[in-house]
Short mmCIF file of C-alpha atoms in Angstrom, two decimals:
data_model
loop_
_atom_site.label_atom_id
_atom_site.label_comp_id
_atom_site.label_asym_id
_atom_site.label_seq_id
_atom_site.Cartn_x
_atom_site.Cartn_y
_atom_site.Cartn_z
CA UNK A 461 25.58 -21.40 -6.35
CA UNK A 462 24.25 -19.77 -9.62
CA UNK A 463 21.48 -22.25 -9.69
CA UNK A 464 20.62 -21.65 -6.05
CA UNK A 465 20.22 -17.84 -6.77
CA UNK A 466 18.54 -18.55 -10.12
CA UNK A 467 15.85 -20.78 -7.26
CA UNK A 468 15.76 -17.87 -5.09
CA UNK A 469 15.11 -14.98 -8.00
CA UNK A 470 12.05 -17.05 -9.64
CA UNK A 471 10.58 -17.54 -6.16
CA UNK A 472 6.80 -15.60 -6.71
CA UNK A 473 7.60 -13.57 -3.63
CA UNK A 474 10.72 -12.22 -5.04
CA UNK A 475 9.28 -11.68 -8.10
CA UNK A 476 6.45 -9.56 -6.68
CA UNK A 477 8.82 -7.57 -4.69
CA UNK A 478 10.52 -6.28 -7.89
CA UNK A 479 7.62 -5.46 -9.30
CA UNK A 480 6.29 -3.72 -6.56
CA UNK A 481 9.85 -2.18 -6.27
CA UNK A 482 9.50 -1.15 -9.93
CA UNK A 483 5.79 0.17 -9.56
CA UNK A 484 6.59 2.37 -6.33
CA UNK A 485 9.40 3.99 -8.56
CA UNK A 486 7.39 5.20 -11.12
CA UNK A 487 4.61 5.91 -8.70
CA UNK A 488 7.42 8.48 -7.21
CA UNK A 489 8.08 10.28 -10.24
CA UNK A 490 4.31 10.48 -10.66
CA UNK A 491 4.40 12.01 -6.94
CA UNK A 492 7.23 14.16 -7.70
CA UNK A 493 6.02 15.77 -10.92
CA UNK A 494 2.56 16.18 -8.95
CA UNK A 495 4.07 18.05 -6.05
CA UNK A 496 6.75 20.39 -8.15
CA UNK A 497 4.27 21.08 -11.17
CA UNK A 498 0.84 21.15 -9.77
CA UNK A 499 0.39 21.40 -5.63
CA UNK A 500 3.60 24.21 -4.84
CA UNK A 501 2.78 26.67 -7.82
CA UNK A 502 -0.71 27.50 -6.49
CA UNK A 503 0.66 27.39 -2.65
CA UNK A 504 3.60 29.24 -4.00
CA UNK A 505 1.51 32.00 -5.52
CA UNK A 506 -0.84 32.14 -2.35
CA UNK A 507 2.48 33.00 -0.43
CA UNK A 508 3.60 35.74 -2.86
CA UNK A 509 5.37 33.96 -5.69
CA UNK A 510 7.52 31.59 -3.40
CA UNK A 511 9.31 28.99 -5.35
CA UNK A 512 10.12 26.40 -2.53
CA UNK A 513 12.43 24.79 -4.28
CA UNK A 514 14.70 27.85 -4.30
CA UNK A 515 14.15 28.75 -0.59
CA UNK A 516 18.02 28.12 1.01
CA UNK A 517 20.42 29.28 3.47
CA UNK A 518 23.79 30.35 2.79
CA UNK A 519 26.45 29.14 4.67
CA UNK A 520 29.57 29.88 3.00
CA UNK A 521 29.56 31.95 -0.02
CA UNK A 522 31.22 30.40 -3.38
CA UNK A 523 33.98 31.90 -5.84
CA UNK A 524 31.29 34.74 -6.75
CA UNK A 525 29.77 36.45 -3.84
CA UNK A 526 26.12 36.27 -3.05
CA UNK A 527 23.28 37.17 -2.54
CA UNK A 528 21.98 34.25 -5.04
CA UNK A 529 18.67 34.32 -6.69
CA UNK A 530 18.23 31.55 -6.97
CA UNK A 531 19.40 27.72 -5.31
CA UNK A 532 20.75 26.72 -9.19
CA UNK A 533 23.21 30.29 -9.14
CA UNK A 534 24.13 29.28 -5.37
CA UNK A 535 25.24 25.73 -6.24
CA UNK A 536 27.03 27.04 -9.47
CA UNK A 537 29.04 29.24 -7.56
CA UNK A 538 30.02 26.54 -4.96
CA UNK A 539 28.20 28.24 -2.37
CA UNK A 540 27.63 26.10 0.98
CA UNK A 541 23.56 25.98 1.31
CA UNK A 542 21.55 24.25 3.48
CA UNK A 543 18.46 24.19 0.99
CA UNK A 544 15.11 23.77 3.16
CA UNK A 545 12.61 24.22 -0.38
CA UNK A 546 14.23 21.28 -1.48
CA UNK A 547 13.09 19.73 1.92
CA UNK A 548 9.78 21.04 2.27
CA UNK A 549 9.13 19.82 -1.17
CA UNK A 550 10.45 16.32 -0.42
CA UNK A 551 8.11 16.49 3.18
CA UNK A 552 5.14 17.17 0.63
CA UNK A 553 5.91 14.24 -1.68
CA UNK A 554 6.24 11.81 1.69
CA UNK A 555 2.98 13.03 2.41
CA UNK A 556 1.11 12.30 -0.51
CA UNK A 557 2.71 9.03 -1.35
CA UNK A 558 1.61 8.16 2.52
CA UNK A 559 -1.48 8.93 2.05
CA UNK A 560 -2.02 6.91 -0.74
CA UNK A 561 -0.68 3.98 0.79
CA UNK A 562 -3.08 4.60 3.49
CA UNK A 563 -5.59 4.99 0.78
CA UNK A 564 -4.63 1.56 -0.72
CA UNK A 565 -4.18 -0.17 2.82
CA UNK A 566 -7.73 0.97 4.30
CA UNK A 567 -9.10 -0.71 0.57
CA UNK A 568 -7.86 -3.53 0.90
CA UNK A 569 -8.98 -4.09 4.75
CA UNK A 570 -12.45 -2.96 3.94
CA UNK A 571 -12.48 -5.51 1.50
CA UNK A 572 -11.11 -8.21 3.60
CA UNK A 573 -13.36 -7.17 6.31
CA UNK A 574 -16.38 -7.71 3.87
CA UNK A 575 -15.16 -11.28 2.76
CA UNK A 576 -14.75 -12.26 6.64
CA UNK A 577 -18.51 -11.29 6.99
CA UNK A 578 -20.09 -13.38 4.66
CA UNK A 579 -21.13 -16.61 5.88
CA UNK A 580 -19.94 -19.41 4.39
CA UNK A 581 -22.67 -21.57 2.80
CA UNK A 582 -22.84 -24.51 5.93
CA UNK A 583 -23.92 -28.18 4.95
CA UNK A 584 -25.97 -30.34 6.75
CA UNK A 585 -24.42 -33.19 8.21
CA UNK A 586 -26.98 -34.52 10.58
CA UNK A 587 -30.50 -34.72 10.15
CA UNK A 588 -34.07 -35.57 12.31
CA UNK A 589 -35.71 -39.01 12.42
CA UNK A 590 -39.50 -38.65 11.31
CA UNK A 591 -40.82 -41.54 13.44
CA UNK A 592 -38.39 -40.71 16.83
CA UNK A 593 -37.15 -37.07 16.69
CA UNK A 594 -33.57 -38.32 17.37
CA UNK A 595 -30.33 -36.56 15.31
CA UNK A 596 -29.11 -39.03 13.04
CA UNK A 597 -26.19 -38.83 10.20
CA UNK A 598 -27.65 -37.81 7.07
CA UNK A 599 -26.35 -40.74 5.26
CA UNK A 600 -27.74 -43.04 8.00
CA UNK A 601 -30.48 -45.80 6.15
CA UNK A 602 -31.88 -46.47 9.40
CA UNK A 603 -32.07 -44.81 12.57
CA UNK A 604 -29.83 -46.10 15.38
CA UNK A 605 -32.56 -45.17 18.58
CA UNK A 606 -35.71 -46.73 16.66
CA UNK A 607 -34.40 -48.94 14.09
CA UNK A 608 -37.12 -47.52 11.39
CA UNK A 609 -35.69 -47.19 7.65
CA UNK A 610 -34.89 -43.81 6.35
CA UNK A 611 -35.85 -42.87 2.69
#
């Protein structure tokens, strides 16, 4: 059994999938520092100095009553919060990392598209007797319809 799984783990597939797996998680925390530190403070300010990350509902209060400043104080206190920043944030990142992958996707097709397109160099298999006009092989030594040699 272990050297069935070993099989399976070095198959190239597999092996791309991790790193893919591994590349898309880094990609995400390149996403998520992108959205929290660059894209929502200037959207943020536009709306008035919204932090979205600290827009929530409260539910229930916690063991110190609200209202909370902030989503951190909320939590702290054990207050029940549905927090939407959190979400909007999170709709933001799915956004971004979708349009790269469209970014990436529509690459690769236009590339495939332009290797479809070029014409593959064609070799001639069949060529014209001088004396009769007839097709012939193009290793033929003599024509089959007039029997005259071929250089």
């Amino acid at each position: 059994m272990l050297k069935e799984f070993k099989e399976f783990a070095m198959r190239g597939n597999v092996l791309d999938m991790a790193v893919g797996i591994i590349i898309g998680g880094a990609f995400g925390t390149i996403v998520k520092s992108l959205v929290a530190d660059v894209i929502m403070p200037p959207i943020g300010l536009l709306l008035g100095g919204v932090d979205f990350s600290d827009l929530f509902v409260t539910l229930k209060e916690g063991t110190v009553a609200g209202p909370y400043a902030t989503l951190a104080n909320a939590q702290e206190a054990g207050a029940v919060v549905i927090s939407y920043g959190v979400f909007i944030n999170a709709v933001i990142s799915f956004l971004i990392v979708a349009f790269a992958v469209f970014l990436l996707i529509r690459s690769v097709n236009k590339l495939q598209r332009e290797k479809e397109a070029e014409p593959a160099p064609v070799e001639a298999t069949n060529k014209e007797c001088p004396r009769c006009y007839s097709t012939i092989l193009i290793k033929a030594t003599r024509c089959p319809h007039c029997t005259s040699e071929l250089v």
